[in-house]
Short mmCIF file of C-alpha atoms in Angstrom, two decimals:
data_model
loop_
_atom_site.label_atom_id
_atom_site.label_comp_id
_atom_site.label_asym_id
_atom_site.label_seq_id
_atom_site.Cartn_x
_atom_site.Cartn_y
_atom_site.Cartn_z
CA UNK I 1 -15.27 13.51 7.13
CA UNK I 2 -15.14 11.23 4.69
CA UNK I 3 -18.06 11.38 2.22
CA UNK I 4 -19.77 8.75 0.31
CA UNK I 5 -20.03 9.38 -2.67
CA UNK I 6 -23.71 8.32 -3.74
CA UNK I 7 -24.63 5.59 -6.36
CA UNK I 8 -26.72 6.99 -8.92
CA UNK I 9 -29.94 5.41 -8.76
CA UNK I 10 -30.34 1.71 -8.21
CA UNK I 11 -31.74 -0.33 -11.33
CA UNK I 12 -34.90 -2.36 -10.83
CA UNK I 13 -35.03 -5.93 -10.60
CA UNK I 14 -31.48 -6.09 -8.23
CA UNK I 15 -31.84 -8.10 -5.21
CA UNK I 16 -30.73 -6.41 -1.34
CA UNK I 17 -27.52 -6.56 -1.01
CA UNK I 18 -25.79 -6.31 1.42
CA UNK I 19 -24.55 -3.42 3.72
CA UNK I 20 -21.26 -2.24 3.91
CA UNK I 21 -20.30 -4.21 -0.36
CA UNK I 22 -18.81 -1.67 -2.28
CA UNK I 23 -15.57 -1.14 -4.19
CA UNK I 24 -13.23 1.26 -2.38
CA UNK I 25 -9.74 1.84 -4.43
CA UNK I 26 -6.61 2.93 -2.67
CA UNK I 27 -3.91 4.46 -2.25
CA UNK I 28 -0.97 2.72 -1.11
CA UNK I 29 1.85 5.83 -2.51
CA UNK I 30 5.60 4.85 -3.64
CA UNK I 31 7.22 1.52 -2.98
CA UNK I 32 7.36 1.56 1.42
CA UNK I 33 5.19 1.59 4.31
CA UNK I 34 6.72 5.09 5.08
CA UNK I 35 3.79 7.06 2.43
CA UNK I 36 0.76 4.47 2.80
CA UNK I 37 -1.69 6.59 5.11
CA UNK I 38 -3.44 6.13 8.36
CA UNK I 39 -6.19 6.35 5.62
CA UNK I 40 -5.58 4.25 3.96
CA UNK I 41 -4.28 1.27 5.89
CA UNK I 42 -8.37 1.64 8.50
CA UNK I 43 -9.66 0.68 3.84
CA UNK I 44 -7.43 -2.10 3.82
CA UNK I 45 -8.17 -3.45 7.26
CA UNK I 46 -11.65 -3.59 6.87
CA UNK I 47 -12.13 -5.93 3.52
CA UNK I 48 -13.07 -8.33 2.96
CA UNK I 49 -11.19 -8.70 -0.48
CA UNK I 50 -8.23 -7.52 -2.24
CA UNK I 51 -7.91 -6.75 -6.00
CA UNK I 52 -4.96 -5.61 -7.99
CA UNK I 53 -1.95 -6.01 -9.96
CA UNK I 54 0.19 -8.66 -7.59
CA UNK I 55 2.81 -6.83 -7.51
CA UNK I 56 0.66 -4.21 -5.68
CA UNK I 57 -1.79 -7.28 -4.05
CA UNK I 58 1.68 -8.44 -2.31
CA UNK I 59 2.27 -4.68 -0.71
CA UNK I 60 -1.07 -5.42 1.42
CA UNK I 61 -0.40 -7.17 4.68
CA UNK I 62 -1.90 -11.18 4.93
CA UNK I 63 -5.76 -10.49 6.49
CA UNK I 64 -6.92 -14.20 8.70
CA UNK I 65 -10.29 -14.54 6.40
CA UNK I 66 -9.08 -11.42 4.08
CA UNK I 67 -9.55 -13.32 -0.30
CA UNK I 68 -7.14 -12.23 -2.17
CA UNK I 69 -7.21 -11.77 -5.82
CA UNK I 70 -3.96 -11.31 -7.38
CA UNK I 71 -4.12 -10.26 -10.80
CA UNK I 72 -1.36 -9.88 -14.39
CA UNK I 73 -4.01 -8.60 -16.52
CA UNK I 74 -3.26 -5.89 -17.47
CA UNK I 75 -6.70 -4.82 -19.23
CA UNK I 76 -7.84 -2.19 -16.55
CA UNK I 77 -11.69 -2.52 -17.52
CA UNK I 78 -11.57 -6.59 -17.10
CA UNK I 79 -10.59 -6.00 -13.35
CA UNK I 80 -12.49 -3.23 -12.48
CA UNK I 81 -15.37 -5.24 -13.57
CA UNK I 82 -14.23 -8.01 -11.61
CA UNK I 83 -14.00 -6.00 -8.23
CA UNK I 84 -18.17 -3.66 -8.96
CA UNK I 85 -19.41 -7.92 -9.53
CA UNK I 86 -17.60 -8.49 -6.74
CA UNK I 87 -18.64 -6.05 -4.49
CA UNK I 88 -22.46 -6.38 -5.97
CA UNK I 89 -22.08 -9.90 -4.45
CA UNK I 90 -21.61 -8.78 -1.10
CA UNK I 91 -18.13 -7.69 -0.69
CA UNK I 92 -15.82 -4.64 0.20
CA UNK I 93 -13.42 -5.11 -1.70
CA UNK I 94 -10.48 -2.79 -2.46
CA UNK I 95 -8.40 -2.30 -5.18
CA UNK I 96 -5.18 -1.17 -4.81
CA UNK I 97 -3.04 1.30 -7.10
CA UNK I 98 0.65 2.29 -6.57
CA UNK I 99 0.73 6.14 -6.15
CA UNK I 100 -2.49 8.49 -5.65
CA UNK I 101 -5.23 5.54 -7.88
CA UNK I 102 -6.08 9.03 -9.10
CA UNK I 103 -3.31 9.47 -11.17
CA UNK I 104 -2.74 7.48 -14.17
CA UNK I 105 -4.05 4.19 -12.13
CA UNK I 106 -7.50 2.33 -11.56
CA UNK I 107 -9.27 4.44 -10.13
CA UNK I 108 -11.11 5.98 -13.50
CA UNK I 109 -10.95 3.16 -14.69
CA UNK I 110 -13.14 1.56 -12.09
CA UNK I 111 -15.59 4.41 -13.14
CA UNK I 112 -16.09 4.40 -15.96
CA UNK I 113 -16.70 0.07 -16.24
CA UNK I 114 -19.27 1.15 -13.58
CA UNK I 115 -21.22 4.10 -15.35
CA UNK I 116 -20.42 1.64 -18.63
CA UNK I 117 -21.58 -1.10 -18.09
CA UNK I 118 -24.64 -0.95 -15.53
CA UNK I 119 -23.11 -1.16 -12.11
CA UNK I 120 -24.63 2.13 -10.51
CA UNK I 121 -25.74 0.70 -8.60
CA UNK I 122 -22.18 -0.50 -6.43
CA UNK I 123 -21.01 2.32 -4.22
CA UNK I 124 -17.71 3.24 -5.59
CA UNK I 125 -15.27 5.40 -2.39
CA UNK I 126 -11.44 6.75 -3.52
CA UNK I 127 -8.54 6.84 -1.05
CA UNK I 128 -5.88 9.19 -2.50
CA UNK I 129 -2.45 8.11 -1.69
CA UNK I 130 1.15 10.18 -2.08
CA UNK I 131 2.12 9.97 -6.17
CA UNK I 132 5.48 8.98 -7.52
CA UNK I 133 6.49 11.98 -8.64
CA UNK I 134 6.43 14.15 -4.84
CA UNK I 135 8.36 11.74 -3.16
CA UNK I 136 11.45 11.80 -6.59
CA UNK I 137 10.52 15.34 -6.39
CA UNK I 138 11.26 15.52 -2.12
CA UNK I 139 14.64 13.45 -3.48
CA UNK I 140 16.16 16.48 -4.80
CA UNK I 141 14.44 19.52 -3.56
CA UNK I 142 11.43 20.86 -4.59
CA UNK I 143 11.80 20.56 -8.74
CA UNK I 144 8.24 20.60 -9.06
CA UNK I 145 7.96 24.07 -6.78
CA UNK I 146 6.44 25.77 -9.32
CA UNK I 147 3.88 25.28 -12.04
CA UNK I 148 4.25 21.48 -13.74
CA UNK I 149 2.35 19.26 -15.21
CA UNK I 150 1.67 15.36 -14.84
CA UNK I 151 2.28 14.04 -18.75
CA UNK I 152 1.88 10.71 -19.88
CA UNK I 153 4.12 8.89 -22.48
CA UNK I 154 2.30 6.12 -23.07
CA UNK I 155 0.55 5.48 -26.03
CA UNK I 156 -1.23 2.45 -25.92
CA UNK I 157 -4.44 4.83 -25.45
CA UNK I 158 -3.98 7.20 -26.27
CA UNK I 159 -2.37 8.13 -30.31
CA UNK I 160 0.68 10.35 -30.81
CA UNK I 161 0.28 13.23 -31.87
CA UNK I 162 -2.03 13.76 -29.22
CA UNK I 163 1.61 13.65 -26.59
CA UNK I 164 3.88 15.36 -29.09
CA UNK I 165 0.70 18.76 -28.99
CA UNK I 166 1.02 18.17 -25.12
CA UNK I 167 4.50 18.24 -24.50
CA UNK I 168 4.44 21.49 -26.22
CA UNK I 169 1.94 23.57 -25.03
CA UNK I 170 3.45 21.59 -21.77
CA UNK I 171 7.20 22.99 -22.81
CA UNK I 172 6.38 26.26 -25.02
CA UNK I 173 4.33 27.32 -21.85
CA UNK I 174 7.56 26.59 -19.53
CA UNK I 175 5.99 23.89 -16.99
CA UNK I 176 7.28 21.71 -15.29
CA UNK I 177 6.97 18.00 -17.51
CA UNK I 178 6.82 15.31 -14.80
CA UNK I 179 6.82 11.82 -17.12
CA UNK I 180 5.42 8.85 -16.07
CA UNK I 181 5.83 6.28 -17.76
CA UNK I 182 7.85 6.95 -20.55
CA UNK I 183 9.37 4.09 -21.75
CA UNK I 184 8.80 0.04 -20.99
CA UNK I 185 10.68 -3.08 -22.36
CA UNK I 186 9.14 -2.74 -26.23
CA UNK I 187 8.37 0.83 -26.11
CA UNK I 188 11.21 3.14 -26.46
CA UNK I 189 10.94 5.58 -29.03
CA UNK I 190 8.09 7.58 -27.71
CA UNK I 191 11.15 9.60 -24.83
CA UNK I 192 14.04 9.61 -28.07
CA UNK I 193 10.50 11.59 -30.08
CA UNK I 194 9.61 13.89 -25.87
CA UNK I 195 14.04 14.57 -25.87
CA UNK I 196 14.07 16.71 -29.11
CA UNK I 197 10.60 17.75 -28.81
CA UNK I 198 11.88 19.75 -25.26
CA UNK I 199 14.98 20.80 -26.99
CA UNK I 200 13.07 22.58 -28.66
CA UNK I 201 11.74 24.44 -26.25
CA UNK I 202 14.95 23.84 -22.98
CA UNK I 203 18.39 24.70 -23.14
CA UNK I 204 20.38 21.51 -23.42
CA UNK I 205 21.29 21.95 -19.46
CA UNK I 206 18.17 21.96 -18.45
CA UNK I 207 18.12 19.83 -14.69
CA UNK I 208 16.21 16.53 -15.70
CA UNK I 209 15.86 13.73 -12.29
CA UNK I 210 15.66 10.18 -13.20
CA UNK I 211 13.89 7.80 -10.74
CA UNK I 212 13.34 4.19 -10.55
CA UNK I 213 11.36 2.51 -7.82
CA UNK I 214 11.39 4.88 -5.43
CA UNK I 215 11.07 4.31 -2.21
CA UNK I 216 12.73 0.49 -2.98
CA UNK I 217 15.17 -1.34 -2.25
CA UNK I 218 15.94 -0.79 -5.93
CA UNK I 219 15.18 3.31 -5.52
CA UNK I 220 17.49 5.26 -7.48
CA UNK I 221 17.34 8.51 -7.82
CA UNK I 222 19.50 11.14 -10.42
CA UNK I 223 20.34 13.89 -11.67
CA UNK I 224 21.23 14.73 -15.01
CA UNK I 225 20.99 16.98 -18.35
CA UNK I 226 18.62 16.76 -20.59
CA UNK I 227 20.89 16.26 -23.26
CA UNK I 228 22.50 14.14 -21.53
CA UNK I 229 20.00 11.74 -20.61
CA UNK I 230 20.52 8.36 -21.38
CA UNK I 231 17.38 7.03 -22.22
CA UNK I 232 17.74 3.68 -22.84
CA UNK I 233 18.64 4.24 -19.19
CA UNK I 234 14.82 4.33 -18.34
CA UNK I 235 12.57 1.86 -17.58
CA UNK I 236 8.48 1.14 -16.33
CA UNK I 237 9.41 1.51 -12.95
CA UNK I 238 11.31 5.19 -13.50
CA UNK I 239 9.77 8.76 -13.82
CA UNK I 240 10.93 11.46 -14.21
CA UNK I 241 10.84 15.67 -13.67
CA UNK I 242 11.82 17.90 -16.10
CA UNK I 243 13.07 20.88 -15.20
CA UNK I 244 11.67 24.88 -16.66
CA UNK I 245 13.83 28.03 -17.32
CA UNK I 246 14.18 28.80 -14.30
CA UNK I 247 14.93 25.56 -12.67
CA UNK I 248 18.16 25.96 -10.59
CA UNK I 249 20.49 22.80 -10.07
CA UNK I 250 22.88 24.15 -7.03
CA UNK I 251 25.18 21.30 -5.20
CA UNK I 252 23.45 18.63 -5.40
CA UNK I 253 19.60 19.84 -4.80
CA UNK I 254 17.57 20.87 -7.59
CA UNK I 255 14.64 22.83 -6.78
CA UNK I 256 12.29 25.81 -8.79
CA UNK I 257 11.35 28.53 -7.36
CA UNK I 258 7.74 30.13 -6.79
CA UNK I 259 8.98 33.62 -8.02
CA UNK I 260 9.22 34.02 -11.69
CA UNK F 1 15.38 4.66 2.33
CA UNK F 2 15.10 7.76 3.17
CA UNK F 3 17.98 9.56 0.54
CA UNK F 4 19.65 12.05 2.43
CA UNK F 5 20.41 15.38 0.91
CA UNK F 6 24.09 15.65 0.75
CA UNK F 7 24.16 19.44 2.03
CA UNK F 8 27.23 21.07 0.08
CA UNK F 9 30.37 22.56 0.96
CA UNK F 10 31.10 23.65 3.98
CA UNK F 11 31.86 27.32 4.23
CA UNK F 12 35.61 27.55 6.13
CA UNK F 13 34.77 29.70 8.73
CA UNK F 14 32.03 27.87 10.55
CA UNK F 15 32.09 26.59 13.92
CA UNK F 16 31.81 22.76 14.60
CA UNK F 17 27.79 21.41 13.48
CA UNK F 18 27.06 19.77 17.06
CA UNK F 19 25.56 16.15 14.92
CA UNK F 20 21.92 15.90 13.44
CA UNK F 21 21.05 19.35 13.23
CA UNK F 22 19.72 20.04 10.54
CA UNK F 23 16.42 21.23 9.00
CA UNK F 24 13.19 19.15 7.52
CA UNK F 25 11.20 20.56 5.27
CA UNK F 26 8.04 18.18 5.93
CA UNK F 27 4.45 17.68 4.50
CA UNK F 28 0.86 17.43 6.67
CA UNK F 29 -0.84 16.69 3.45
CA UNK F 30 -4.67 17.95 3.98
CA UNK F 31 -6.10 18.77 7.71
CA UNK F 32 -6.32 15.71 9.19
CA UNK F 33 -5.43 13.09 10.47
CA UNK F 34 -6.09 11.10 8.59
CA UNK F 35 -3.18 12.21 5.77
CA UNK F 36 -0.76 12.53 7.36
CA UNK F 37 2.15 9.33 6.28
CA UNK F 38 3.79 7.22 8.67
CA UNK F 39 7.55 8.81 8.10
CA UNK F 40 6.02 12.85 8.43
CA UNK F 41 4.58 11.08 12.08
CA UNK F 42 7.91 10.59 13.30
CA UNK F 43 10.04 13.57 11.89
CA UNK F 44 7.31 15.24 13.08
CA UNK F 45 8.48 13.41 17.06
CA UNK F 46 12.56 14.43 16.15
CA UNK F 47 12.29 17.74 16.11
CA UNK F 48 13.65 19.88 18.36
CA UNK F 49 11.47 23.16 16.67
CA UNK F 50 8.61 23.22 14.42
CA UNK F 51 8.40 26.73 11.92
CA UNK F 52 5.96 27.37 10.39
CA UNK F 53 2.88 29.10 9.38
CA UNK F 54 0.61 29.87 12.87
CA UNK F 55 -2.44 27.53 11.23
CA UNK F 56 0.44 24.45 10.46
CA UNK F 57 1.75 24.33 12.91
CA UNK F 58 -1.39 24.30 15.62
CA UNK F 59 -1.95 20.86 13.52
CA UNK F 60 0.98 19.60 14.70
CA UNK F 61 0.70 17.90 18.33
CA UNK F 62 2.14 19.63 21.27
CA UNK F 63 5.98 17.82 21.94
CA UNK F 64 6.88 18.33 25.88
CA UNK F 65 10.38 19.68 25.60
CA UNK F 66 9.67 20.85 21.61
CA UNK F 67 9.88 24.31 20.94
CA UNK F 68 7.17 25.94 18.34
CA UNK F 69 7.74 28.92 15.75
CA UNK F 70 4.35 29.69 15.62
CA UNK F 71 4.51 32.93 12.27
CA UNK F 72 2.15 34.81 11.23
CA UNK F 73 4.82 35.87 8.49
CA UNK F 74 3.93 35.41 5.06
CA UNK F 75 7.65 36.67 3.88
CA UNK F 76 8.58 32.60 3.14
CA UNK F 77 11.66 33.52 2.09
CA UNK F 78 11.91 35.23 6.20
CA UNK F 79 10.38 32.16 7.40
CA UNK F 80 13.30 29.58 5.80
CA UNK F 81 16.21 31.93 7.25
CA UNK F 82 15.13 31.67 10.71
CA UNK F 83 14.48 27.87 10.11
CA UNK F 84 17.58 27.25 8.43
CA UNK F 85 19.13 29.62 11.08
CA UNK F 86 18.13 28.13 13.98
CA UNK F 87 19.63 24.73 12.70
CA UNK F 88 23.01 26.22 11.87
CA UNK F 89 22.91 27.38 16.20
CA UNK F 90 22.08 22.98 16.82
CA UNK F 91 18.68 22.71 16.31
CA UNK F 92 16.82 19.69 14.65
CA UNK F 93 14.27 22.50 12.36
CA UNK F 94 11.17 21.35 10.96
CA UNK F 95 9.19 23.61 9.18
CA UNK F 96 5.20 21.79 8.11
CA UNK F 97 4.08 23.20 5.86
CA UNK F 98 0.30 21.93 4.31
CA UNK F 99 0.05 19.30 1.66
CA UNK F 100 2.98 18.60 -0.53
CA UNK F 101 5.35 21.20 0.14
CA UNK F 102 6.97 20.96 -2.66
CA UNK F 103 4.16 22.79 -4.18
CA UNK F 104 4.38 26.12 -3.91
CA UNK F 105 4.62 25.54 -1.20
CA UNK F 106 8.13 25.43 1.59
CA UNK F 107 10.31 23.24 0.15
CA UNK F 108 11.22 26.30 -2.58
CA UNK F 109 11.62 28.53 -0.89
CA UNK F 110 13.66 26.96 1.89
CA UNK F 111 16.48 26.00 -0.30
CA UNK F 112 15.95 28.98 -2.11
CA UNK F 113 17.45 30.47 0.97
CA UNK F 114 19.92 28.01 1.15
CA UNK F 115 20.98 28.17 -1.19
CA UNK F 116 21.72 32.64 -1.86
CA UNK F 117 22.03 33.15 1.53
CA UNK F 118 24.70 31.19 2.32
CA UNK F 119 22.96 28.13 4.03
CA UNK F 120 25.24 25.75 1.86
CA UNK F 121 26.72 24.07 5.41
CA UNK F 122 22.96 23.05 6.87
CA UNK F 123 21.76 19.67 5.32
CA UNK F 124 17.11 20.34 4.28
CA UNK F 125 15.67 17.23 3.59
CA UNK F 126 11.93 17.09 2.21
CA UNK F 127 9.15 14.69 3.66
CA UNK F 128 6.51 14.51 1.30
CA UNK F 129 2.84 14.66 1.33
CA UNK F 130 -0.71 13.92 0.11
CA UNK F 131 -1.26 16.65 -2.32
CA UNK F 132 -4.91 19.34 -1.92
CA UNK F 133 -5.48 18.39 -5.13
CA UNK F 134 -5.90 14.77 -5.32
CA UNK F 135 -7.20 14.96 -2.10
CA UNK F 136 -10.21 17.41 -3.72
CA UNK F 137 -9.95 14.40 -6.84
CA UNK F 138 -10.70 11.21 -4.41
CA UNK F 139 -13.58 13.03 -3.12
CA UNK F 140 -16.07 13.30 -6.45
CA UNK F 141 -13.85 10.34 -7.89
CA UNK F 142 -10.91 11.41 -10.42
CA UNK F 143 -10.73 13.98 -12.51
CA UNK F 144 -6.52 13.63 -12.56
CA UNK F 145 -7.09 10.54 -14.15
CA UNK F 146 -5.73 11.76 -17.13
CA UNK F 147 -2.67 14.65 -18.74
CA UNK F 148 -3.31 17.17 -16.24
CA UNK F 149 -1.17 21.00 -14.83
CA UNK F 150 -1.44 22.35 -11.39
CA UNK F 151 -1.55 25.97 -12.46
CA UNK F 152 -1.10 28.86 -8.90
CA UNK F 153 -3.48 31.73 -9.86
CA UNK F 154 -1.54 34.19 -8.06
CA UNK F 155 -0.26 36.70 -9.42
CA UNK F 156 2.03 37.49 -6.06
CA UNK F 157 5.18 36.22 -7.79
CA UNK F 158 4.96 36.09 -11.12
CA UNK F 159 2.90 38.52 -13.77
CA UNK F 160 -0.52 37.94 -14.73
CA UNK F 161 0.54 37.50 -18.57
CA UNK F 162 2.54 34.66 -17.51
CA UNK F 163 -0.38 32.63 -16.13
CA UNK F 164 -3.10 33.59 -18.62
CA UNK F 165 -0.37 32.19 -21.35
CA UNK F 166 -0.21 28.85 -19.35
CA UNK F 167 -3.90 28.90 -18.93
CA UNK F 168 -4.02 29.23 -22.31
CA UNK F 169 -2.12 26.43 -23.87
CA UNK F 170 -3.12 24.56 -20.86
CA UNK F 171 -6.48 24.44 -22.87
CA UNK F 172 -5.45 24.49 -25.64
CA UNK F 173 -3.84 20.99 -24.90
CA UNK F 174 -6.94 20.16 -23.76
CA UNK F 175 -5.54 18.93 -19.87
CA UNK F 176 -7.44 18.96 -16.66
CA UNK F 177 -6.76 21.38 -14.91
CA UNK F 178 -5.95 21.78 -11.15
CA UNK F 179 -6.53 25.85 -9.75
CA UNK F 180 -4.39 26.83 -5.68
CA UNK F 181 -4.56 29.70 -4.35
CA UNK F 182 -7.49 30.50 -7.06
CA UNK F 183 -8.35 33.70 -5.32
CA UNK F 184 -7.88 35.62 -1.88
CA UNK F 185 -9.79 38.23 0.05
CA UNK F 186 -7.80 40.85 -2.53
CA UNK F 187 -7.36 39.15 -4.95
CA UNK F 188 -11.00 38.63 -7.09
CA UNK F 189 -9.99 39.22 -10.30
CA UNK F 190 -7.80 36.16 -11.39
CA UNK F 191 -10.17 33.61 -11.60
CA UNK F 192 -13.29 35.90 -13.19
CA UNK F 193 -10.87 35.99 -16.22
CA UNK F 194 -9.08 32.65 -15.40
CA UNK F 195 -12.96 31.80 -16.37
CA UNK F 196 -13.09 34.39 -19.70
CA UNK F 197 -9.20 32.20 -20.55
CA UNK F 198 -10.82 28.92 -19.97
CA UNK F 199 -14.45 29.13 -21.99
CA UNK F 200 -12.94 29.96 -25.25
CA UNK F 201 -11.36 26.50 -24.74
CA UNK F 202 -13.71 24.37 -22.80
CA UNK F 203 -17.62 23.97 -23.01
CA UNK F 204 -20.18 25.17 -20.98
CA UNK F 205 -21.15 22.68 -19.14
CA UNK F 206 -16.81 21.78 -18.38
CA UNK F 207 -17.51 20.21 -14.86
CA UNK F 208 -15.65 22.82 -12.84
CA UNK F 209 -15.56 20.48 -8.98
CA UNK F 210 -14.70 23.15 -5.89
CA UNK F 211 -13.51 21.53 -3.37
CA UNK F 212 -12.80 23.92 0.24
CA UNK F 213 -10.15 22.32 2.75
CA UNK F 214 -11.56 19.64 1.76
CA UNK F 215 -10.58 16.94 5.04
CA UNK F 216 -11.45 20.00 7.79
CA UNK F 217 -14.36 19.95 9.71
CA UNK F 218 -14.76 22.72 7.70
CA UNK F 219 -15.42 20.72 4.34
CA UNK F 220 -16.93 21.29 0.84
CA UNK F 221 -17.37 19.39 -2.18
CA UNK F 222 -19.85 20.45 -4.83
CA UNK F 223 -19.86 20.06 -8.42
CA UNK F 224 -20.72 22.71 -11.16
CA UNK F 225 -20.82 23.31 -15.05
CA UNK F 226 -17.47 26.04 -15.95
CA UNK F 227 -20.40 28.82 -16.75
CA UNK F 228 -23.01 28.94 -14.10
CA UNK F 229 -19.04 28.96 -11.55
CA UNK F 230 -19.47 31.85 -8.85
CA UNK F 231 -16.31 32.52 -8.44
CA UNK F 232 -17.58 34.45 -5.26
CA UNK F 233 -17.98 31.90 -3.84
CA UNK F 234 -14.00 30.88 -4.54
CA UNK F 235 -11.69 32.26 -1.58
CA UNK F 236 -7.82 30.86 0.10
CA UNK F 237 -9.38 27.59 1.34
CA UNK F 238 -10.74 26.99 -2.69
CA UNK F 239 -8.59 24.21 -5.18
CA UNK F 240 -10.62 23.91 -7.87
CA UNK F 241 -10.17 21.49 -11.06
CA UNK F 242 -11.20 22.00 -14.09
CA UNK F 243 -12.03 18.55 -16.47
CA UNK F 244 -10.52 18.30 -19.84
CA UNK F 245 -13.34 17.25 -22.70
CA UNK F 246 -13.45 14.35 -21.86
CA UNK F 247 -13.19 14.38 -18.47
CA UNK F 248 -17.34 12.97 -17.21
CA UNK F 249 -19.73 14.28 -15.31
CA UNK F 250 -21.75 10.92 -13.90
CA UNK F 251 -24.62 10.73 -11.12
CA UNK F 252 -22.28 12.71 -8.62
CA UNK F 253 -18.69 11.13 -10.27
CA UNK F 254 -16.22 12.90 -12.22
CA UNK F 255 -13.44 11.79 -14.03
CA UNK F 256 -11.95 11.60 -16.25
CA UNK F 257 -10.76 8.18 -18.69
CA UNK F 258 -7.18 6.78 -19.50
CA UNK F 259 -8.68 6.19 -23.39
CA UNK F 260 -8.54 9.25 -25.45
#
């Protein structure tokens, strides 16, 4: 039942392309082999080339004859163009992402680059994966059990006023909020500001799930309240889930009932 | 790295419980074995009893000695209590859900029932799964590539004004919107109303992904525009993804760029 994305019209003048040349953007799921889907495993095995951020490439088992292109490059568009270029020259390229590649990750970077830099002749498929928020949620119960949103707090690609407006809208509409990219070494202010915005709409005792490196040996998952959330403890590997007015902390579990 | 949810204080008077008795709420992912995680497969094999809506129980391979309790019961709390009761009497019970059990599914029903009906002595774990929105998104590209929300349109458990307010907030904040439970045989008006609300904020040509039974033999995924969306074609097995102002339809792909 794999639906191949039909590539756009082939640009004239492009030489014959080997059969099977394509880019497959693959979600590895959060850290740990327990969440890698059979589909993703099969696609990884069929690739001639693995492309991705070094941390993610290192999660793919080494296979003889398979080339590995681990980059420290933070510019996603460049990594995407590198992959599309390899495929155009005949490779079956797996671009690997942690979690789901369609959530704040490589899938849209590859598709945008394909559309805007003349790679419509290169077929691209996306293989979904478990995104971090659901893994973190499962560790404490079901905080995402009712209407929720997933927002990135990074202002590298969008201006802070847009982020602030979205936080306000989500908070006012009483959605549970999963925060991706809450902070990095240099980016510390955003989470402080976000917490202030949220506290205008949510009670201080609102449960907040602080999940770090879920699925890895370094995993830690803690439940705190919004007013006791220590933003200094949050880094790039952390994902936060902020409860709605209905989210309940009961013993060591946190869940949001479906009824409102 | 499996983190066991520590059960609350054991109620006094509860007799000795066999070791290993627990409820494990397992996400099967959308239809199709390609998205069942190794973790979920292992947990299914270890269960003495499988409990769930018949359609989902039927997706679990039959194992000798394993009891199957397929229900047509639509009351989730009753199914949850049945499972908790079985576990209290010594069973290792797998409650199965399609997709991710933490997204509009059984995980919060089990945890709420456990908290409110005196089952704190029964351990509960949640095994995450791929939720339908990411599978549908992957079929067309990366429409969820930027800030998004997941809303249920069902007004069985929450009043319509709450749903309408959330749609307005999400639309005004320019989030991509995944709509779960958009319609059923008897529930037809909600999607009409939702479309009207969305058209007040989004352009008529906004891409809408209409994904039905993704992963199954009956899968169909189409991309239409918001003004041409035919709500009569939408049923319980359908999930919709409504683009933001930045979502692009390019050839047969749909993606939302990360930059804003």
